[in-house]
Amino acid sequence: MVREEEKHLIRQCVDALREGIPGFKSRRPQMEMIAAVANTLSRCRAEDEQAGNGDHLAIVEAGTGTGKSFGALVPALVMAKSRQKRLVVSSSTVALQHQYAEKDAPSLQRLVPIPFTFAVAKGRRRYACTAKLQAEGKLAGQGGLDLAGERGPGGPGGAEDAPRRVAVMRELLASFDAGRWSGDRDELPLPVVDEVWDRVTTDRQGCAGSKCPEFARCPFQAARQRVKEADLVIANHDLVLSAIDMDGASVLPPPHETIYVFDEAHSLAAKAVEHFSARHALRGAIDWLEGACNAVRDAVLGLRLDEQLIRDSRASAERIERALRDLHQRIHATNGFEEKRARRFKSGPLPDWCETAGGQVLAAGEELQKTFASLREHVLEKAPSVGTLATQVLSVLGFYVVRLDNLVDTWQLMLAEQPEDAPPIARWIERHDEGGRPDDYLVCASPISGGDKLRKLLWNRASAAVVMSATLTSCGTFDLFLRQSGLGFFDSPAFLRVESPFDFRKNAQLVVPAMRTEPPESEQHTREVSDRLPALVETLGTLVLFTSARQMREVYAQLPEELRRVTLVQGSMPNGGMPARPPARAGRAHRCVLFGPSTFAEGVDLPGEYCTHVVIAKLPFSVPDSPLEEARREWVESRGGSPFIEITVPEAAVRLKQGLGRLLRTIHDRGRVTILDRRIVTKRWGGLLMRGMPDFEVVIERGRATRPAAARTEDLKEPRLAGP
């Protein structure tokens, strides 16, 4: 229960924001959200309490313009301070993390009557390693930096760039030593390419920790201390997932001490699947094993350590190599990859040849891990007497430790028993053509759902949590999100839907033209989209979203030259991306068009004239041709369900909502959505996609209509999905 003093403090905070932020309005939906969040967080649990029925969890869908950031931050901050918990706010993107750090948290700190500190939590590789920076900078200053060589596999090459890189190294070292640069990559005093940055940063495996002679000046350790002392920690989903998987070794506070606020939480489940998956290349692993043995030899001889470590590493590596070569030979001989890139193993035991070789890789890989761990301990013992040499050795060894850990993780997943009555592990082998090796293969394993991991490692352990997004519901329900996130295991989490204050019916229109073609007619549909676009982009800013990169490129190529000149295409910029916002335009003569994939819609902010028209080229169904998607569909079918109704349609509905959400970003915006896929009104499942959409005025060409009648979930036919 929320205490009276907590209620009073929350009201004081809201009043302070209302007075201190121009245009801030505490609308009724936002106040309802504040109350619901406070009630949930008042049930935050102690370390030894069981998760119970989930009443410490709040699930909030808050539309654009509801002020969900402050709606969650205000009660979470009050309750965390009152209940002596740490507050971690996690976002899905670095851009949103920056918004919290540079806008929301400073505003709260300046205005509310609660003294608190905040810090941004980032991974170790966002910071320079002081020891490596000193070594590289000094070499650069002496003119002896070997930039054409490799400090380890994958190191930077290109002697022609050496003068520029030497200059970069000199400037980085000078700026750091003079206190002009903190060592944070996001605060670099000059542009630095990834290859150069990799030479001055490190990971956990390559770090000597307190044994490093530069420990006192380490940017990461300084940032870690700020995070340790902060009341509010601003993180991202990837960092949180790493933290809950590290058993106390993370920069973030442990879950039982933490109140979490997850913004853009709809992406959390997919990120969990990615985080808990593993893969490795067969030939690639054989190649780096030789380098790993050489690294052990150089470390042992250079630091005068026990040479038994050399013999042990060589023996384990040889066993791994033999097993991998056997696997490669068996896979290559099957000729099963001529028509499809991947071969998936269905639920049940692996083939004998795969299980035997995989078991040998796993056993030898675990022995090699022990050798590396022992070597690391010996290097750290020597660190005080050898100075930065220990850091250099650990950096090289760390390169191989990461790859070895990934190899072991892959085979642990591949050989794990399939769980009973729970989502299985997808396992497959696919062609790997990167690196000029047409005969290489990737061994891949992944849980088909991140829900079970999230439930065990996060929801069951967290003191309390709020998950929020504008797109948590799909087809009008939370069912898909609950299944994917693991929150469906709980009986009594709090649910809240906060409606957007925007008048969609008055300010926006959804138009479905009378198309001659449908997306399964791929070539004809692409031509019709190209033909229609010139008339559709007469407005100031138009965002065109595609489900296929190929169709996006083909449509662009077929546009009139005049329209191509004002069109920006995702991936066409020098950095491979898209500007955060296009240049400001004025008047129809200066139209601006953005082409992007449907995923581009997530998180992009184009208020006002930056986007007055969203065009959906094709309903955003995913093409279920990946082994992971096949395994998910197979699992649903094995339980008597319909993959199309349980997975395909709900996921398409979420992606469609995200695309539509780009149109109205402020209360003053006006605009139109055009869907160039007639199936949304001609197919019975179209009504499912329309559920939960904003209340647009719906116009169907050749007549004005209200929304299509809601489709029944029974007897719905799956559409024929066009390939990419």
GROMACS .gro file of N, CA and C in nm, residues 253-371:
model
  357
  253PRO      N    1   2.308  -0.297  -1.018
  253PRO     CA    2   2.276  -0.356  -0.887
  253PRO      C    3   2.203  -0.487  -0.905
  254PRO      N    4   2.209  -0.577  -0.806
  254PRO     CA    5   2.140  -0.706  -0.818
  254PRO      C    6   1.989  -0.687  -0.822
  255PRO      N    7   1.916  -0.778  -0.889
  255PRO     CA    8   1.772  -0.761  -0.908
  255PRO      C    9   1.692  -0.740  -0.779
  256HIS      N   10   1.727  -0.812  -0.672
  256HIS     CA   11   1.647  -0.801  -0.550
  256HIS      C   12   1.659  -0.664  -0.483
  257GLU      N   13   1.760  -0.585  -0.523
  257GLU     CA   14   1.776  -0.449  -0.471
  257GLU      C   15   1.718  -0.344  -0.564
  258THR      N   16   1.655  -0.388  -0.673
  258THR     CA   17   1.627  -0.297  -0.783
  258THR      C   18   1.478  -0.289  -0.816
  259ILE      N   19   1.432  -0.167  -0.839
  259ILE     CA   20   1.306  -0.141  -0.907
  259ILE      C   21   1.340  -0.107  -1.052
  260TYR      N   22   1.281  -0.181  -1.145
  260TYR     CA   23   1.308  -0.161  -1.287
  260TYR      C   24   1.193  -0.086  -1.354
  261VAL      N   25   1.229   0.000  -1.448
  261VAL     CA   26   1.134   0.058  -1.541
  261VAL      C   27   1.186   0.029  -1.681
  262PHE      N   28   1.113  -0.053  -1.756
  262PHE     CA   29   1.151  -0.088  -1.892
  262PHE      C   30   1.068  -0.007  -1.990
  263ASP      N   31   1.131   0.084  -2.061
  263ASP     CA   32   1.064   0.160  -2.167
  263ASP      C   33   1.085   0.088  -2.300
  264GLU      N   34   0.989   0.105  -2.392
  264GLU     CA   35   0.991   0.030  -2.518
  264GLU      C   36   1.008  -0.120  -2.490
  265ALA      N   37   0.929  -0.168  -2.395
  265ALA     CA   38   0.945  -0.304  -2.346
  265ALA      C   39   0.901  -0.409  -2.446
  266HIS      N   40   0.834  -0.370  -2.554
  266HIS     CA   41   0.790  -0.467  -2.654
  266HIS      C   42   0.909  -0.538  -2.719
  267SER      N   43   1.028  -0.477  -2.715
  267SER     CA   44   1.146  -0.538  -2.777
  267SER      C   45   1.225  -0.626  -2.682
  268LEU      N   46   1.187  -0.630  -2.555
  268LEU     CA   47   1.266  -0.700  -2.454
  268LEU      C   48   1.273  -0.850  -2.482
  269ALA      N   49   1.162  -0.911  -2.520
  269ALA     CA   50   1.159  -1.055  -2.543
  269ALA      C   51   1.250  -1.095  -2.659
  270ALA      N   52   1.244  -1.020  -2.769
  270ALA     CA   53   1.329  -1.051  -2.884
  270ALA      C   54   1.476  -1.035  -2.849
  271LYS      N   55   1.509  -0.933  -2.771
  271LYS     CA   56   1.647  -0.915  -2.728
  271LYS      C   57   1.692  -1.029  -2.637
  272ALA      N   58   1.599  -1.083  -2.557
  272ALA     CA   59   1.633  -1.196  -2.471
  272ALA      C   60   1.664  -1.320  -2.554
  273VAL      N   61   1.585  -1.345  -2.658
  273VAL     CA   62   1.613  -1.458  -2.747
  273VAL      C   63   1.752  -1.445  -2.807
  274GLU      N   64   1.783  -1.326  -2.856
  274GLU     CA   65   1.914  -1.303  -2.916
  274GLU      C   66   2.026  -1.320  -2.814
  275HIS      N   67   2.005  -1.268  -2.693
  275HIS     CA   68   2.110  -1.275  -2.591
  275HIS      C   69   2.141  -1.418  -2.550
  276PHE      N   70   2.039  -1.501  -2.538
  276PHE     CA   71   2.058  -1.637  -2.488
  276PHE      C   72   2.080  -1.739  -2.600
  277SER      N   73   2.100  -1.693  -2.722
  277SER     CA   74   2.134  -1.781  -2.832
  277SER      C   75   2.286  -1.785  -2.850
  278ALA      N   76   2.335  -1.878  -2.933
  278ALA     CA   77   2.478  -1.889  -2.957
  278ALA      C   78   2.501  -1.953  -3.094
  279ARG      N   79   2.615  -1.919  -3.155
  279ARG     CA   80   2.652  -1.978  -3.283
  279ARG      C   81   2.801  -1.965  -3.305
  280HIS      N   82   2.855  -2.054  -3.386
  280HIS     CA   83   2.996  -2.042  -3.423
  280HIS      C   84   3.017  -2.104  -3.560
  281ALA      N   85   3.121  -2.056  -3.629
  281ALA     CA   86   3.158  -2.108  -3.760
  281ALA      C   87   3.254  -2.225  -3.744
  282LEU      N   88   3.235  -2.331  -3.823
  282LEU     CA   89   3.323  -2.448  -3.811
  282LEU      C   90   3.465  -2.416  -3.856
  283ARG      N   91   3.483  -2.374  -3.981
  283ARG     CA   92   3.616  -2.342  -4.031
  283ARG      C   93   3.676  -2.223  -3.956
  284GLY      N   94   3.590  -2.126  -3.924
  284GLY     CA   95   3.638  -2.011  -3.848
  284GLY      C   96   3.698  -2.051  -3.716
  285ALA      N   97   3.633  -2.146  -3.645
  285ALA     CA   98   3.685  -2.192  -3.516
  285ALA      C   99   3.817  -2.266  -3.533
  286ILE      N  100   3.828  -2.348  -3.638
  286ILE     CA  101   3.954  -2.418  -3.664
  286ILE      C  102   4.067  -2.318  -3.684
  287ASP      N  103   4.038  -2.209  -3.754
  287ASP     CA  104   4.140  -2.108  -3.780
  287ASP      C  105   4.187  -2.039  -3.652
  288TRP      N  106   4.093  -1.997  -3.565
  288TRP     CA  107   4.137  -1.922  -3.447
  288TRP      C  108   4.197  -2.012  -3.340
  289LEU      N  109   4.171  -2.143  -3.345
  289LEU     CA  110   4.231  -2.233  -3.246
  289LEU      C  111   4.384  -2.229  -3.254
  290GLU      N  112   4.438  -2.223  -3.375
  290GLU     CA  113   4.582  -2.214  -3.390
  290GLU      C  114   4.635  -2.085  -3.328
  291GLY      N  115   4.564  -1.974  -3.354
  291GLY     CA  116   4.604  -1.847  -3.293
  291GLY      C  117   4.596  -1.850  -3.141
  292ALA      N  118   4.496  -1.920  -3.087
  292ALA     CA  119   4.482  -1.930  -2.942
  292ALA      C  120   4.601  -2.003  -2.880
  293CYS      N  121   4.643  -2.111  -2.944
  293CYS     CA  122   4.759  -2.185  -2.892
  293CYS      C  123   4.886  -2.100  -2.898
  294ASN      N  124   4.902  -2.026  -3.006
  294ASN     CA  125   5.018  -1.938  -3.018
  294ASN      C  126   5.015  -1.828  -2.912
  295ALA      N  127   4.895  -1.777  -2.882
  295ALA     CA  128   4.883  -1.674  -2.780
  295ALA      C  129   4.921  -1.728  -2.643
  296VAL      N  130   4.879  -1.851  -2.613
  296VAL     CA  131   4.918  -1.914  -2.487
  296VAL      C  132   5.069  -1.931  -2.481
  297ARG      N  133   5.128  -1.980  -2.588
  297ARG     CA  134   5.273  -1.999  -2.592
  297ARG      C  135   5.348  -1.868  -2.569
  298ASP      N  136   5.305  -1.762  -2.640
  298ASP     CA  137   5.374  -1.633  -2.626
  298ASP      C  138   5.361  -1.579  -2.484
  299ALA      N  139   5.242  -1.596  -2.425
  299ALA     CA  140   5.222  -1.546  -2.289
  299ALA      C  141   5.308  -1.622  -2.190
  300VAL      N  142   5.311  -1.753  -2.203
  300VAL     CA  143   5.388  -1.836  -2.110
  300VAL      C  144   5.537  -1.806  -2.121
  301LEU      N  145   5.589  -1.803  -2.244
  301LEU     CA  146   5.731  -1.779  -2.262
  301LEU      C  147   5.769  -1.635  -2.228
  302GLY      N  148   5.683  -1.541  -2.264
  302GLY     CA  149   5.713  -1.402  -2.238
  302GLY      C  150   5.713  -1.366  -2.091
  303LEU      N  151   5.627  -1.432  -2.014
  303LEU     CA  152   5.617  -1.404  -1.871
  303LEU      C  153   5.683  -1.513  -1.785
  304ARG      N  154   5.746  -1.613  -1.851
  304ARG     CA  155   5.817  -1.720  -1.782
  304ARG      C  156   5.725  -1.797  -1.686
  305LEU      N  157   5.616  -1.847  -1.742
  305LEU     CA  158   5.520  -1.924  -1.666
  305LEU      C  159   5.539  -2.073  -1.691
  306ASP      N  160   5.460  -2.154  -1.626
  306ASP     CA  161   5.469  -2.300  -1.637
  306ASP      C  162   5.436  -2.344  -1.780
  307GLU      N  163   5.531  -2.410  -1.847
  307GLU     CA  164   5.511  -2.451  -1.986
  307GLU      C  165   5.411  -2.564  -2.001
  308GLN      N  166   5.367  -2.623  -1.890
  308GLN     CA  167   5.261  -2.723  -1.899
  308GLN      C  168   5.133  -2.661  -1.957
  309LEU      N  169   5.114  -2.531  -1.935
  309LEU     CA  170   5.000  -2.462  -1.992
  309LEU      C  171   5.000  -2.467  -2.144
  310ILE      N  172   5.118  -2.462  -2.204
  310ILE     CA  173   5.129  -2.472  -2.350
  310ILE      C  174   5.085  -2.609  -2.396
  311ARG      N  175   5.133  -2.712  -2.329
  311ARG     CA  176   5.100  -2.850  -2.368
  311ARG      C  177   4.950  -2.878  -2.348
  312ASP      N  178   4.895  -2.830  -2.237
  312ASP     CA  179   4.752  -2.852  -2.212
  312ASP      C  180   4.665  -2.784  -2.317
  313SER      N  181   4.698  -2.661  -2.350
  313SER     CA  182   4.618  -2.588  -2.448
  313SER      C  183   4.627  -2.653  -2.584
  314ARG      N  184   4.746  -2.697  -2.623
  314ARG     CA  185   4.763  -2.762  -2.752
  314ARG      C  186   4.683  -2.893  -2.760
  315ALA      N  187   4.685  -2.972  -2.653
  315ALA     CA  188   4.613  -3.099  -2.654
  315ALA      C  189   4.463  -3.077  -2.667
  316SER      N  190   4.407  -2.983  -2.591
  316SER     CA  191   4.264  -2.955  -2.598
  316SER      C  192   4.226  -2.901  -2.736
  317ALA      N  193   4.308  -2.810  -2.788
  317ALA     CA  194   4.279  -2.751  -2.919
  317ALA      C  195   4.280  -2.857  -3.029
  318GLU      N  196   4.372  -2.950  -3.021
  318GLU     CA  197   4.379  -3.056  -3.122
  318GLU      C  198   4.255  -3.144  -3.118
  319ARG      N  199   4.205  -3.175  -2.998
  319ARG     CA  200   4.083  -3.256  -2.988
  319ARG      C  201   3.963  -3.180  -3.046
  320ILE      N  202   3.954  -3.050  -3.017
  320ILE     CA  203   3.846  -2.970  -3.073
  320ILE      C  204   3.856  -2.967  -3.224
  321GLU      N  205   3.977  -2.946  -3.276
  321GLU     CA  206   3.996  -2.935  -3.420
  321GLU      C  207   3.957  -3.064  -3.491
  322ARG      N  208   3.996  -3.179  -3.436
  322ARG     CA  209   3.960  -3.307  -3.498
  322ARG      C  210   3.809  -3.323  -3.505
  323ALA      N  211   3.742  -3.293  -3.397
  323ALA     CA  212   3.596  -3.307  -3.395
  323ALA      C  213   3.529  -3.210  -3.492
  324LEU      N  214   3.578  -3.086  -3.500
  324LEU     CA  215   3.521  -2.989  -3.591
  324LEU      C  216   3.544  -3.028  -3.736
  325ARG      N  217   3.661  -3.082  -3.766
  325ARG     CA  218   3.688  -3.126  -3.904
  325ARG      C  219   3.597  -3.243  -3.941
  326ASP      N  220   3.573  -3.332  -3.846
  326ASP     CA  221   3.481  -3.443  -3.871
  326ASP      C  222   3.340  -3.391  -3.898
  327LEU      N  223   3.296  -3.294  -3.817
  327LEU     CA  224   3.165  -3.234  -3.839
  327LEU      C  225   3.157  -3.169  -3.977
  328HIS      N  226   3.259  -3.091  -4.009
  328HIS     CA  227   3.260  -3.023  -4.138
  328HIS      C  228   3.253  -3.122  -4.253
  329GLN      N  229   3.328  -3.230  -4.244
  329GLN     CA  230   3.328  -3.331  -4.350
  329GLN      C  231   3.191  -3.395  -4.365
  330ARG      N  232   3.128  -3.430  -4.251
  330ARG     CA  233   2.997  -3.494  -4.257
  330ARG      C  234   2.892  -3.399  -4.315
  331ILE      N  235   2.896  -3.273  -4.272
  331ILE     CA  236   2.799  -3.175  -4.320
  331ILE      C  237   2.819  -3.149  -4.469
  332HIS      N  238   2.945  -3.130  -4.508
  332HIS     CA  239   2.976  -3.100  -4.648
  332HIS      C  240   2.937  -3.215  -4.740
  333ALA      N  241   2.944  -3.337  -4.689
  333ALA     CA  242   2.914  -3.454  -4.771
  333ALA      C  243   2.765  -3.478  -4.788
  334THR      N  244   2.682  -3.417  -4.703
  334THR     CA  245   2.538  -3.442  -4.710
  334THR      C  246   2.473  -3.379  -4.832
  335ASN      N  247   2.534  -3.273  -4.885
  335ASN     CA  248   2.475  -3.200  -4.998
  335ASN      C  249   2.333  -3.154  -4.968
  336GLY      N  250   2.309  -3.124  -4.843
  336GLY     CA  251   2.175  -3.082  -4.804
  336GLY      C  252   2.153  -2.933  -4.804
  337PHE      N  253   2.250  -2.857  -4.859
  337PHE     CA  254   2.243  -2.712  -4.857
  337PHE      C  255   2.237  -2.652  -4.996
  338GLU      N  256   2.200  -2.733  -5.093
  338GLU     CA  257   2.194  -2.681  -5.228
  338GLU      C  258   2.074  -2.590  -5.249
  339GLU      N  259   1.958  -2.629  -5.200
  339GLU     CA  260   1.836  -2.551  -5.219
  339GLU      C  261   1.806  -2.459  -5.101
  340LYS      N  262   1.839  -2.499  -4.981
  340LYS     CA  263   1.814  -2.418  -4.863
  340LYS      C  264   1.947  -2.388  -4.794
  341ARG      N  265   1.954  -2.268  -4.733
  341ARG     CA  266   2.077  -2.228  -4.665
  341ARG      C  267   2.096  -2.301  -4.533
  342ALA      N  268   1.987  -2.354  -4.476
  342ALA     CA  269   1.996  -2.409  -4.342
  342ALA      C  270   1.933  -2.548  -4.334
  343ARG      N  271   1.985  -2.627  -4.243
  343ARG     CA  272   1.927  -2.756  -4.209
  343ARG      C  273   1.896  -2.754  -4.061
  344ARG      N  274   1.770  -2.768  -4.029
  344ARG     CA  275   1.726  -2.762  -3.890
  344ARG      C  276   1.705  -2.902  -3.836
  345PHE      N  277   1.748  -2.921  -3.710
  345PHE     CA  278   1.722  -3.047  -3.639
  345PHE      C  279   1.594  -3.031  -3.558
  346LYS      N  280   1.497  -3.113  -3.584
  346LYS     CA  281   1.371  -3.104  -3.511
  346LYS      C  282   1.389  -3.150  -3.367
  347SER      N  283   1.288  -3.125  -3.284
  347SER     CA  284   1.296  -3.163  -3.143
  347SER      C  285   1.329  -3.310  -3.129
  348GLY      N  286   1.407  -3.342  -3.028
  348GLY     CA  287   1.453  -3.478  -3.009
  348GLY      C  288   1.604  -3.486  -3.016
  349PRO      N  289   1.660  -3.608  -3.009
  349PRO     CA  290   1.805  -3.622  -3.012
  349PRO      C  291   1.863  -3.576  -3.146
  350LEU      N  292   1.986  -3.526  -3.139
  350LEU     CA  293   2.059  -3.495  -3.261
  350LEU      C  294   2.100  -3.625  -3.330
  351PRO      N  295   2.131  -3.621  -3.461
  351PRO     CA  296   2.189  -3.739  -3.526
  351PRO      C  297   2.315  -3.784  -3.453
  352ASP      N  298   2.341  -3.914  -3.454
  352ASP     CA  299   2.453  -3.969  -3.378
  352ASP      C  300   2.585  -3.901  -3.413
  353TRP      N  301   2.608  -3.879  -3.543
  353TRP     CA  302   2.735  -3.820  -3.586
  353TRP      C  303   2.753  -3.679  -3.531
  354CYS      N  304   2.644  -3.604  -3.521
  354CYS     CA  305   2.649  -3.468  -3.469
  354CYS      C  306   2.665  -3.467  -3.318
  355GLU      N  307   2.592  -3.554  -3.251
  355GLU     CA  308   2.599  -3.560  -3.104
  355GLU      C  309   2.736  -3.606  -3.057
  356THR      N  310   2.794  -3.705  -3.127
  356THR     CA  311   2.925  -3.756  -3.088
  356THR      C  312   3.033  -3.649  -3.104
  357ALA      N  313   3.038  -3.590  -3.222
  357ALA     CA  314   3.139  -3.487  -3.247
  357ALA      C  315   3.116  -3.365  -3.158
  358GLY      N  316   2.990  -3.326  -3.140
  358GLY     CA  317   2.959  -3.212  -3.054
  358GLY      C  318   2.999  -3.236  -2.910
  359GLY      N  319   2.979  -3.359  -2.861
  359GLY     CA  320   3.021  -3.392  -2.726
  359GLY      C  321   3.172  -3.381  -2.709
  360GLN      N  322   3.246  -3.422  -2.811
  360GLN     CA  323   3.392  -3.411  -2.806
  360GLN      C  324   3.436  -3.264  -2.804
  361VAL      N  325   3.371  -3.181  -2.886
  361VAL     CA  326   3.402  -3.038  -2.888
  361VAL      C  327   3.375  -2.977  -2.750
  362LEU      N  328   3.261  -3.011  -2.692
  362LEU     CA  329   3.223  -2.954  -2.564
  362LEU      C  330   3.320  -2.994  -2.454
  363ALA      N  331   3.354  -3.123  -2.446
  363ALA     CA  332   3.443  -3.170  -2.341
  363ALA      C  333   3.581  -3.105  -2.352
  364ALA      N  334   3.636  -3.102  -2.473
  364ALA     CA  335   3.767  -3.043  -2.493
  364ALA      C  336   3.762  -2.891  -2.476
  365GLY      N  337   3.653  -2.829  -2.517
  365GLY     CA  338   3.637  -2.684  -2.501
  365GLY      C  339   3.635  -2.644  -2.355
  366GLU      N  340   3.567  -2.723  -2.271
  366GLU     CA  341   3.563  -2.693  -2.128
  366GLU      C  342   3.701  -2.710  -2.065
  367GLU      N  343   3.779  -2.808  -2.113
  367GLU     CA  344   3.916  -2.824  -2.063
  367GLU      C  345   4.002  -2.704  -2.103
  368LEU      N  346   3.984  -2.656  -2.226
  368LEU     CA  347   4.061  -2.541  -2.271
  368LEU      C  348   4.021  -2.416  -2.193
  369GLN      N  349   3.894  -2.403  -2.155
  369GLN     CA  350   3.851  -2.292  -2.070
  369GLN      C  351   3.926  -2.293  -1.937
  370LYS      N  352   3.943  -2.412  -1.878
  370LYS     CA  353   4.016  -2.422  -1.752
  370LYS      C  354   4.162  -2.379  -1.768
  371THR      N  355   4.222  -2.416  -1.881
  371THR     CA  356   4.360  -2.376  -1.907
  371THR      C  357   4.372  -2.224  -1.918
   0.00000   0.00000   0.00000
